[in-house]
Amino acid sequence: MAPSLYWWAKETHRGTPVVVKMDNPNNWSMVELESPTEEDFMYPNDAVQKGGRNKNAKQLTWVLLLKAHKAAGCLTSIAAAFFSLAAIVRRRVSSGRTDSTDISAAENPAVKSRFYTCIKIFLWLSLLLLGFEIAAYYKGWHFRTPDLQLKYLYTLTNGFTVRDLFDSVYSRWVLIRVEYLAPPLQFLANVCILLFLVQSLDRLVLCLGCFWIKFKNVKPVAKQGLLDLESGDGGDGYFPMVLVQIPMCNEKEVYQQSIATVCNLEWPKGKMLIQVLDDSDDPTTQYLIKEEVLKWQQNGANILYRHRVNREGYKAGNLKSAMNCSYVKDYEFVVIFDADFQPNPDFLQRTVPHFKDNEELGLVQARWSFVNKDENLLTRLQLINLAFHFEVEQQVNGIFLNFFGFNGTAGVWRIKALEESGGWLERTTVEDMDIAVRAHLHGWKFIFLNDVECQCELPESYEAYRKQQHRWHSGPMQLFRLCLPAIIQSKISIWKKGNIIFLFFLLRKLILPFYSFTLFCIILPMTMFIPEATLPSWVVCYVPATMSFLSILPAPKSFPFIVPYLLFENTMSVTKFNAMISGLFQLGSAYEWVVTKKSGRSSEGDLVSLVEKQPKQHQRGSSEPNLEEMREEIMHKEKRESKKKKHNRIYTKELALAFLLLTAAARSLLSAQGIHFYFLLFQGVSFLLVGLDLIGEQVE
């Protein structure tokens, strides 16, 4: 009987590739209904029986050609990716837009460039040392440990084996490293490691506290139930006078949905007044907002439009001016919503009752949720950070300490607490944290409601997120300088003073960005060129991975992004460190305030409910249709102009650090340091992507 031949049929059986058996040219039969493997090519007679593995030369050649084709395809795709990246880089460079293109008038360019100059010095030094180390490597100086280096150095200097000028210079360089450079670098590394461990311990304690809260189901309970609130004005429900404020500035993308959601809050109309505090300097935006307020007034809403002539003090000045109105004395509580926030109709019913019979309570803060959390990678990474901030930091501090930083929006204040604490002050860019600290020093307590959510937007572009983070990290350092004497002289207990000074300010606002930038962006690359100073593997890999895992627990769906989150947080440490230094030493950028760009997104459910509750247009004459057409034309024109002005930028500090880390990765490769090499490589790529503005919203 002729031997059977096995082939990989191109046809499929019910969508599955099959291996077929041919006993003779006229008889085909299927013997396996599964995808063929490489063994079916290399050992064709083993498709059914695994005996006699006689290789077929032609089939082996076919396998090799197939593998070569796959490799060529991979190389082609990699090459295409590199060409695409090169095109993007060329487009970025040709546009001439960098993060230093437009410096505000309050900025001193010389001061702003000092940080970048220091990074460039480290970069050029690393490039010089890399060339030096590569030359030494090819001369056979393959050092693996500092002990071997010291031994070989002793041989060079005392054994008279120096053969040429390069050996002499390199031996002197090693001596300088050992005696002068390594000790201070190792000391600084040890200090940063200690700070890193302290901050990690703080994060671990917060997570354990959150776990205890979840396990015991501990949460604030209002003394006034929702059922009593349904009784209305004539019943026994708790309906104090509430003032609702919507501060905004040039918010043409979100003003309509913001005003609509606030006007739909379920609260007796006679007990609620809405203030639209418009600080816009654009006449078109002012006109549109004023028309929207007028529309809701005609529908019966108790709403006022207020525009300041003097716009000093940013948001704090806006709120302070509004609180000086004579009619404010008739209200007991004030609720603040930023322009992109969309509270649920029952927001007041779930927050205000906590104040009943609780005269020490000054603030009730609700949690944020996000309508665009899955928009791009940048919003997904922000979700991880903010989910941890609210569910862990805010909730634990609220339960155990009755104190946390006010988030500036989606909160209800007792007006008496604001007045006794000194009201809104324009001295920092974090007026919300400022009033919270002063209220705590005056003995007021805070409550955080993790189960009451208020929807808002996350910044979708890196430029907007970067400016937001700069304000959030420079402001606390300004506030720390200003509040430290008041904290020390206050009458609160010693342990509360320690909590504010060491945990709230120093550990979470100063130490975190300091060690994150210094340890992973400066010290780690330098230890590659000064190997006598070392960082253990657990500092580079295991502890950061554990802390990232703890950070991602409140947002379990974000688990696939744990590695990008770790890398991106280290990348953002540049912005946070720069902002912290600006705030601590009162540099010009510490007072920079840029309104975070918004896109006006809403959830589908919110859109449906708003359409159903949208007020009907009251006819005011024949000019109404023309007015509506004019509004639409203005909006389209504004959108077209905004698109023309949008552009991606090149961030010079991030790019310089990218090349510094990649240079250190190349040096690490020479000494075969596995974990350090991979960390430096991936971190360098992360800085490169951020430096080229390839994360977040892409703008043409």
XYZ file of C-alpha atoms in Angstrom:
700
model
C 0.000 0.000 0.000
C 1.336 3.402 -0.950
C 2.250 5.636 2.017
C -0.320 8.206 2.997
C 0.405 11.853 2.311
C -0.821 14.667 4.554
C -1.561 18.157 3.396
C -2.949 21.334 4.920
C -6.148 21.932 3.008
C -6.982 25.504 2.141
C -10.644 24.580 2.359
C -12.350 24.497 5.738
C -14.911 22.243 7.332
C -17.584 24.387 9.023
C -15.108 27.267 9.290
C -12.276 25.123 10.773
C -9.041 24.356 8.844
C -8.602 20.588 8.469
C -5.812 18.101 7.868
C -6.742 15.642 5.133
C -5.397 12.197 4.239
C -4.888 10.987 0.661
C -4.438 7.233 0.234
C -4.536 7.583 -3.525
C -5.132 10.475 -5.915
C -8.850 9.672 -6.100
C -9.605 9.127 -2.402
C -9.585 12.044 0.079
C -10.780 11.685 3.638
C -10.712 14.069 6.607
C -8.877 12.669 9.630
C -8.683 15.751 11.956
C -11.000 18.671 12.480
C -8.529 21.069 14.059
C -6.044 23.686 13.034
C -2.739 22.235 11.762
C 0.414 22.827 13.734
C 3.996 23.314 12.694
C 4.585 19.603 13.292
C 2.095 18.831 10.516
C 4.514 20.582 8.176
C 7.804 19.409 9.624
C 6.672 15.833 10.356
C 3.823 15.151 7.906
C 3.509 11.451 8.658
C 2.798 12.224 12.340
C -0.603 13.895 11.810
C -2.312 10.688 12.965
C 0.487 8.431 14.143
C 3.664 9.794 15.773
C 6.016 7.232 14.321
C 8.821 7.562 11.826
C 9.476 11.300 11.727
C 11.034 11.595 8.292
C 11.450 15.227 7.394
C 10.324 16.356 4.025
C 12.789 18.852 2.610
C 10.248 20.748 0.574
C 7.828 21.074 3.494
C 10.634 22.156 5.837
C 11.587 24.803 3.299
C 7.965 25.906 3.196
C 7.917 26.255 7.012
C 11.073 28.335 6.965
C 9.667 30.521 4.199
C 6.448 30.921 6.184
C 8.378 31.988 9.264
C 10.459 34.378 7.178
C 7.250 35.828 5.756
C 5.866 36.375 9.249
C 9.118 37.986 10.381
C 9.102 40.226 7.319
C 5.507 41.185 8.093
C 6.462 42.086 11.666
C 9.431 44.115 10.454
C 7.209 45.847 7.926
C 4.652 46.758 10.592
C 7.404 47.977 12.931
C 8.933 49.994 10.128
C 5.521 51.467 9.298
C 5.034 52.387 12.957
C 8.446 54.085 13.050
C 7.683 55.968 9.819
C 4.349 57.063 11.278
C 6.068 58.177 14.488
C 8.690 60.046 12.467
C 5.944 61.785 10.496
C 4.237 62.840 13.731
C 7.517 64.117 15.149
C 8.235 66.039 11.955
C 4.748 67.559 12.056
C 5.171 68.519 15.714
C 8.577 70.095 15.106
C 7.486 71.950 11.967
C 4.516 73.481 13.798
C 6.948 75.219 16.135
C 4.696 74.748 19.151
C 6.335 73.872 22.438
C 5.346 74.212 26.056
C 7.415 77.415 26.210
C 5.789 79.054 23.164
C 3.374 81.229 25.096
C 4.482 82.300 28.562
C 2.014 84.365 30.549
C 2.816 87.945 31.391
C 3.282 87.072 35.062
C 5.970 84.529 34.180
C 9.682 85.236 34.188
C 11.162 83.248 31.265
C 14.527 82.988 33.021
C 12.959 81.491 36.134
C 10.779 79.141 34.076
C 13.785 77.795 32.134
C 15.998 76.969 35.139
C 14.336 73.622 35.714
C 14.706 72.713 32.037
C 18.367 73.809 32.092
C 19.122 71.438 34.969
C 17.495 68.551 33.103
C 19.533 69.360 29.965
C 22.761 69.333 31.992
C 21.949 65.837 33.268
C 21.114 64.743 29.701
C 24.347 65.953 28.092
C 26.368 64.522 30.963
C 24.692 61.141 30.531
C 25.369 61.137 26.770
C 29.035 61.916 27.394
C 29.335 59.200 30.016
C 27.535 56.675 27.814
C 30.114 57.142 25.065
C 32.862 56.781 27.657
C 31.321 53.597 29.063
C 30.799 52.045 25.606
C 34.475 52.597 24.801
C 35.455 50.976 28.110
C 33.098 48.066 27.428
C 34.692 47.261 24.070
C 38.108 47.432 25.676
C 37.054 44.560 27.921
C 36.098 46.423 31.098
C 32.996 44.336 31.770
C 32.117 45.280 35.336
C 29.243 43.495 37.010
C 29.550 44.604 40.638
C 31.232 47.536 42.432
C 33.533 45.061 44.221
C 35.023 43.952 40.916
C 35.442 47.569 39.910
C 37.325 48.399 43.102
C 39.530 45.332 42.691
C 40.345 46.211 39.099
C 40.893 49.848 40.050
C 43.437 48.737 42.652
C 45.219 46.700 40.017
C 45.306 49.654 37.630
C 46.538 52.216 40.130
C 48.937 50.063 42.165
C 49.855 47.283 39.789
C 51.188 49.593 37.056
C 49.120 47.871 34.345
C 47.839 51.053 32.732
C 48.616 50.627 29.054
C 47.339 53.779 27.373
C 45.810 57.183 27.969
C 42.202 55.924 27.951
C 42.926 53.362 30.669
C 44.527 56.062 32.771
C 41.628 58.488 32.333
C 39.005 55.812 32.995
C 40.785 54.625 36.128
C 40.815 58.198 37.429
C 37.098 58.491 36.609
C 36.343 55.335 38.604
C 38.363 56.709 41.502
C 36.403 59.987 41.448
C 33.162 58.029 41.372
C 34.100 55.873 44.323
C 35.464 58.622 46.565
C 33.438 61.720 45.697
C 30.281 61.041 43.660
C 28.873 57.776 44.941
C 28.588 58.656 48.688
C 26.375 61.779 48.295
C 24.322 60.105 45.557
C 23.782 57.047 47.738
C 22.823 59.265 50.688
C 20.250 61.122 48.581
C 18.962 57.798 47.264
C 18.569 56.444 50.806
C 16.661 59.581 51.869
C 14.293 59.241 48.911
C 13.838 55.520 49.614
C 12.899 56.335 53.210
C 10.373 58.941 52.050
C 9.075 56.449 49.505
C 8.499 53.843 52.198
C 6.795 56.339 54.526
C 4.450 57.456 51.763
C 3.774 53.825 50.796
C 2.959 53.032 54.427
C 0.527 55.961 54.502
C -1.178 54.646 51.366
C -1.357 51.150 52.868
C -2.968 52.487 56.059
C -5.528 54.390 53.992
C -6.389 51.220 52.075
C -6.791 49.249 55.303
C -9.080 51.982 56.632
C -11.163 51.826 53.460
C -11.370 48.041 53.761
C -12.574 48.377 57.376
C -15.244 50.891 56.283
C -16.451 48.513 53.565
C -16.358 45.501 55.883
C -18.292 47.266 58.672
C -20.528 49.147 56.202
C -19.802 52.439 57.945
C -21.281 55.539 56.345
C -22.842 58.828 57.469
C -26.578 58.609 58.109
C -28.842 61.652 57.967
C -31.313 62.196 60.785
C -33.927 63.327 58.254
C -35.088 60.576 55.911
C -36.060 60.995 52.270
C -39.656 59.986 52.995
C -40.168 63.086 55.145
C -38.828 65.289 52.373
C -41.658 64.248 50.081
C -44.157 66.108 52.259
C -43.307 69.394 50.522
C -43.602 72.943 51.851
C -46.673 72.275 53.926
C -45.342 69.224 55.778
C -42.805 68.603 58.485
C -39.904 68.060 56.062
C -36.535 69.739 56.547
C -36.365 72.411 53.838
C -33.894 75.147 54.805
C -33.104 78.051 52.496
C -30.449 76.958 49.976
C -28.365 79.177 47.690
C -26.958 77.397 44.597
C -23.961 78.991 42.881
C -22.577 78.152 39.407
C -19.263 79.992 38.906
C -18.120 79.953 35.274
C -15.719 81.707 32.952
C -16.012 81.411 29.153
C -17.791 78.065 29.532
C -19.655 78.126 26.217
C -19.387 74.336 25.816
C -21.153 73.418 29.054
C -23.252 76.350 30.277
C -26.553 75.011 28.912
C -26.387 71.561 30.489
C -25.048 72.993 33.752
C -27.872 75.513 34.150
C -30.476 72.953 33.054
C -29.433 70.277 35.567
C -29.310 72.763 38.462
C -32.731 74.186 37.559
C -34.125 70.642 37.669
C -33.039 70.046 41.276
C -35.932 68.768 43.372
C -36.358 71.374 46.093
C -39.167 73.807 46.905
C -38.758 76.766 44.544
C -39.397 79.260 47.320
C -36.527 77.761 49.339
C -33.851 77.794 46.597
C -32.111 80.561 44.642
C -29.690 79.878 41.784
C -26.856 82.307 41.055
C -25.081 82.046 37.684
C -21.767 83.779 38.419
C -20.392 84.545 34.966
C -16.804 85.813 34.816
C -16.578 85.517 31.027
C -14.587 88.193 29.199
C -16.034 87.153 25.835
C -19.152 89.247 24.963
C -20.613 86.427 22.859
C -20.383 83.952 25.713
C -21.887 86.482 28.117
C -24.799 87.001 25.755
C -25.485 83.279 25.365
C -25.403 82.605 29.111
C -27.609 85.587 29.848
C -30.163 84.365 27.291
C -30.137 80.878 28.828
C -30.802 82.307 32.298
C -33.628 84.454 30.915
C -35.188 81.388 29.306
C -35.275 79.506 32.626
C -36.590 82.571 34.460
C -39.557 82.668 32.096
C -40.136 78.992 32.853
C -40.497 79.757 36.567
C -37.005 78.974 37.891
C -35.688 81.202 40.690
C -32.407 82.019 38.936
C -30.238 85.155 38.604
C -27.444 86.146 36.226
C -24.495 87.999 37.748
C -21.443 89.387 35.946
C -18.539 91.143 37.662
C -17.047 94.315 36.307
C -13.819 93.757 38.258
C -12.649 90.156 37.642
C -9.843 90.003 40.217
C -9.255 86.910 42.294
C -10.395 84.287 39.768
C -12.941 81.844 41.197
C -12.395 82.893 44.824
C -13.045 86.525 43.935
C -16.169 85.530 42.033
C -17.594 83.559 44.972
C -16.621 86.266 47.475
C -18.385 88.923 45.409
C -21.543 86.805 45.194
C -21.614 86.171 48.955
C -21.591 89.945 49.573
C -25.074 90.338 48.064
C -27.615 91.586 50.596
C -30.112 88.751 50.021
C -27.562 86.057 50.986
C -28.331 86.663 54.676
C -31.713 84.974 54.133
C -30.084 81.642 53.237
C -28.599 79.043 55.548
C -26.633 76.872 53.106
C -24.768 77.406 49.856
C -24.144 74.729 47.210
C -21.387 75.142 44.596
C -21.287 73.453 41.185
C -18.572 74.116 38.633
C -19.783 74.715 35.098
C -19.303 71.122 33.861
C -21.041 69.449 36.836
C -24.394 67.751 36.364
C -26.033 66.907 39.736
C -28.877 64.412 39.934
C -32.325 65.898 40.711
C -32.246 64.438 44.259
C -28.815 65.908 45.106
C -30.117 68.366 47.711
C -32.444 65.756 49.206
C -29.492 63.439 49.863
C -27.032 66.027 51.188
C -28.823 68.837 53.059
C -30.599 66.521 55.617
C -27.199 65.664 57.153
C -27.103 69.190 58.623
C -30.268 68.712 60.670
C -29.551 68.667 64.443
C -25.804 68.666 63.683
C -24.668 72.200 64.434
C -20.960 71.297 64.267
C -21.218 70.162 60.650
C -19.837 72.724 58.208
C -19.490 70.825 54.909
C -21.077 67.883 53.099
C -19.026 66.780 50.088
C -20.344 64.484 47.329
C -18.269 62.191 45.147
C -17.450 62.931 41.512
C -18.291 60.584 38.656
C -17.228 61.078 35.070
C -19.169 61.050 31.815
C -16.046 60.593 29.659
C -13.973 58.183 31.734
C -13.563 55.785 28.764
C -12.876 58.467 26.145
C -9.130 57.787 25.761
C -6.112 56.459 27.642
C -5.584 59.752 29.457
C -9.104 59.780 30.939
C -8.773 56.126 31.976
C -5.577 56.884 33.871
C -7.146 59.930 35.527
C -10.057 57.762 36.667
C -7.646 55.534 38.628
C -6.192 58.501 40.476
C -9.496 60.182 41.270
C -11.268 56.959 42.243
C -8.558 56.369 44.858
C -8.754 60.005 45.988
C -12.493 59.900 46.644
C -13.160 56.351 47.775
C -10.011 55.958 49.883
C -8.528 59.318 50.896
C -11.702 61.381 51.200
C -13.851 58.629 52.684
C -11.277 57.456 55.258
C -10.407 60.993 56.380
C -14.089 61.883 56.549
C -14.972 58.880 58.726
C -11.979 58.910 61.074
C -10.966 62.606 61.167
C -14.063 64.559 60.045
C -11.656 66.524 57.842
C -10.528 66.481 54.209
C -9.808 68.995 51.480
C -12.895 70.556 49.931
C -12.979 69.719 46.205
C -14.282 73.134 45.180
C -17.561 71.826 43.767
C -20.401 69.361 44.419
C -20.393 70.358 48.086
C -22.857 71.982 50.502
C -21.505 74.576 52.956
C -23.153 76.018 56.025
C -22.894 79.751 55.377
C -22.151 80.365 59.046
C -19.050 78.148 58.754
C -17.830 80.146 55.762
C -18.324 83.455 57.549
C -16.643 82.369 60.811
C -13.668 80.999 58.847
C -13.060 84.298 57.060
C -14.918 83.648 53.811
C -13.358 83.190 50.392
C -9.806 84.537 50.014
C -7.940 85.197 46.755
C -4.464 84.538 48.189
C -3.943 81.139 46.481
C -5.145 79.211 43.441
C -6.689 76.529 45.711
C -9.382 78.581 47.424
C -11.343 75.386 48.150
C -8.515 73.834 50.182
C -7.874 77.187 51.857
C -11.418 77.530 53.211
C -11.445 73.868 54.268
C -8.262 74.224 56.345
C -9.473 77.437 57.992
C -12.878 75.921 58.770
C -11.190 72.871 60.341
C -9.013 75.143 62.494
C -12.232 76.786 63.730
C -13.656 73.429 64.834
C -16.083 72.659 61.990
C -16.595 69.036 60.931
C -16.908 67.604 57.431
C -18.830 64.664 55.959
C -18.003 62.851 52.725
C -20.823 60.944 50.990
C -19.338 58.221 48.822
C -22.759 57.072 47.603
C -23.873 60.506 46.329
C -22.349 61.156 42.916
C -22.233 64.229 40.715
C -21.218 63.811 37.093
C -18.550 65.956 35.473
C -15.854 65.861 32.797
C -12.231 64.786 32.831
C -9.690 66.739 30.757
C -9.288 64.896 27.458
C -6.089 66.569 26.262
C -2.709 66.429 27.938
C -2.322 70.212 27.766
C -5.525 70.774 29.767
C -4.660 68.033 32.275
C -1.127 69.367 32.708
C -2.326 72.885 33.530
C -4.926 71.529 35.927
C -2.311 69.462 37.770
C 0.048 72.436 37.935
C -2.627 74.476 39.715
C -3.553 71.596 42.021
C 0.063 71.078 43.140
C 1.379 74.636 43.310
C -1.609 75.961 45.275
C -1.179 73.645 48.320
C 2.430 74.793 48.732
C 1.340 78.443 48.641
C -1.316 77.615 51.209
C 1.142 75.736 53.434
C 3.417 78.775 53.658
C 0.468 81.021 54.513
C -1.360 78.696 56.916
C 1.532 77.250 58.910
C 1.560 80.011 61.584
C -2.237 79.803 61.948
C -2.080 76.009 62.289
C 0.568 76.201 65.011
C -1.330 78.899 66.940
C -4.764 77.274 66.586
C -6.595 75.716 69.531
C -7.150 72.295 67.956
C -5.456 69.241 69.461
C -1.804 68.374 68.862
C -2.575 65.268 66.843
C -4.908 67.250 64.533
C -2.137 69.793 63.999
C 0.252 66.947 63.210
C -2.226 65.447 60.776
C -2.598 68.724 58.850
C 1.123 69.569 58.802
C 2.778 66.180 58.262
C 0.127 64.088 56.498
C -2.143 66.535 54.698
C 0.534 68.964 53.494
C 4.069 67.568 53.760
C 3.597 63.874 52.995
C 0.828 64.012 50.366
C 1.506 67.397 48.775
C 5.296 67.902 49.041
C 7.077 64.592 49.637
C 5.134 62.602 47.034
C 6.122 64.691 43.982
C 9.622 65.270 45.397
C 10.688 61.644 45.788
C 8.763 60.477 42.716
C 10.677 62.834 40.431
C 14.033 62.751 42.217
C 14.195 58.994 42.772
C 12.903 57.640 39.468
C 13.829 60.421 37.018
C 17.209 61.606 38.319
C 18.782 59.240 40.872
C 17.957 55.985 39.077
C 19.493 57.092 35.731
C 22.553 58.461 37.525
C 23.172 55.164 39.335
C 23.668 53.573 35.914
C 26.707 55.812 35.354
C 27.791 55.748 38.994
C 27.172 52.048 39.800
C 28.807 52.356 43.219
C 25.512 53.955 44.300
C 22.734 51.397 43.917
C 18.973 51.150 44.073
C 17.598 47.732 45.120
C 15.258 45.897 42.778
C 12.398 46.088 45.272
C 12.559 49.900 45.116
C 12.510 49.941 41.326
C 9.910 47.240 40.751
C 8.152 45.476 43.600
C 7.083 48.322 45.901
C 5.878 50.583 43.027
C 3.935 47.648 41.547
C 2.316 46.945 44.929
C 1.369 50.596 45.430
C -0.070 50.753 41.904
C -2.127 47.661 42.649
C -3.513 49.283 45.807
C -4.278 52.473 43.881
C -6.246 50.602 41.252
C -8.469 48.663 43.697
C -11.226 51.344 43.820
C -11.463 51.110 40.003
C -11.132 47.346 39.332
C -12.166 47.679 35.668
C -8.978 49.674 35.119
C -6.746 46.742 36.102
C -5.440 46.223 32.507
C -3.995 49.743 32.706
C -1.910 49.169 35.827
C 1.441 49.317 33.995
C 0.585 52.435 31.940
C -0.709 54.003 35.167
C 2.602 53.414 36.982
C 4.626 54.812 34.091
C 2.325 57.790 33.557
C 2.358 58.756 37.233
C 6.162 58.892 37.151
C 5.936 60.946 33.964
C 3.538 63.424 35.578
C 5.977 63.821 38.474
C 7.866 66.358 36.322
C 4.868 68.688 36.181
C 3.980 68.092 39.830
C 7.549 68.642 41.045
C 7.854 71.854 39.036
C 4.493 73.070 40.381
C 5.452 72.181 43.955
C 8.700 74.162 43.689
C 6.831 77.121 42.144
C 4.308 77.185 44.969
C 6.845 76.626 47.741
C 9.143 79.459 46.630
C 6.391 81.752 45.284
C 7.596 81.754 41.670
C 5.541 83.411 38.926
C 3.814 80.245 37.674
C 2.413 79.578 41.164
C -0.294 82.197 40.511
C -1.161 80.957 37.036
C -4.843 80.102 36.609
C -6.101 78.551 33.374
C -9.710 77.372 33.085
C -9.696 73.655 32.267
C -10.883 73.036 28.719
C -14.205 71.186 28.493
C -16.014 69.466 25.644
C -19.604 69.562 26.952
C -20.181 65.812 27.159
C -23.248 64.365 28.876
C -24.359 60.843 29.601
C -27.149 59.465 27.426
C -29.583 59.297 30.339
C -28.933 62.915 31.247
C -29.575 64.050 27.693
C -32.917 62.235 27.560
C -34.082 63.672 30.887
C -33.012 67.183 29.966
C -34.844 67.009 26.653
C -38.006 65.906 28.461
C -37.721 68.711 31.039
C -36.454 71.428 28.676
C -38.575 74.563 29.145
C -40.780 75.632 26.285
C -39.755 78.809 24.511
C -42.058 81.701 25.341
C -42.956 83.748 22.323
C -41.608 87.262 22.669
C -42.478 88.501 19.212
C -41.508 87.826 15.644
C -37.794 88.226 16.362
C -37.566 84.960 18.360
C -36.793 82.655 15.365
C -34.106 85.076 14.189
C -32.616 85.100 17.685
C -32.430 81.315 17.715
C -30.803 81.244 14.291
C -28.283 83.855 15.415
C -27.393 81.804 18.468
C -26.790 78.696 16.369
C -24.705 80.666 13.895
C -22.588 82.079 16.734
C -22.043 78.623 18.213
C -20.966 77.164 14.856
C -18.626 80.071 14.287
C -17.072 79.648 17.720
C -16.526 75.939 17.131
C -14.845 76.577 13.772
C -12.540 79.182 15.271
C -11.646 76.979 18.230
C -10.741 74.119 15.880
C -8.408 76.356 13.935
C -6.595 77.406 17.096
C -6.109 73.885 18.452
C -2.718 72.265 18.120
C -0.560 69.620 19.694
C 2.664 70.677 21.349
C 6.130 69.373 22.092
C 6.954 69.294 25.805
C 10.661 69.942 26.120
C 11.217 68.824 29.714
C 9.508 65.479 29.108
C 11.496 64.901 25.898
C 14.798 65.722 27.598
C 14.008 63.282 30.400
C 12.975 60.656 27.827
C 16.417 60.767 26.226
C 18.072 60.801 29.662
C 16.218 57.632 30.696
C 16.842 55.882 27.360
C 20.550 56.740 27.625
C 20.615 55.263 31.125
C 18.802 52.178 29.786
C 21.569 51.702 27.224
C 24.172 51.935 30.006
C 22.175 49.469 32.080
C 22.229 47.046 29.162
C 26.034 47.006 29.232
C 26.033 45.880 32.863
C 23.186 43.360 32.335
C 20.843 44.837 34.961
C 17.521 43.253 33.994
C 14.840 44.998 36.062
C 16.590 48.361 35.964
C 16.984 48.149 32.191
C 13.329 47.344 31.514
C 12.098 50.021 33.908
C 14.325 52.676 32.334
C 13.366 51.582 28.830
C 9.600 51.634 29.389
C 9.767 54.808 31.459
C 11.809 56.487 28.731
C 9.259 55.461 26.095
C 6.478 56.807 28.348
C 8.231 60.180 28.610
C 8.748 60.163 24.843
C 5.042 59.621 24.144
C 4.026 62.356 26.564
C 6.719 64.717 25.290
C 5.359 64.357 21.746
C 1.781 64.820 23.018
C 0.725 61.374 21.817
C -1.522 60.707 24.805
C -5.034 62.037 25.193
C -7.022 63.983 22.627
C -5.256 64.295 19.292
C -5.664 67.692 17.670
C -4.833 68.489 14.059
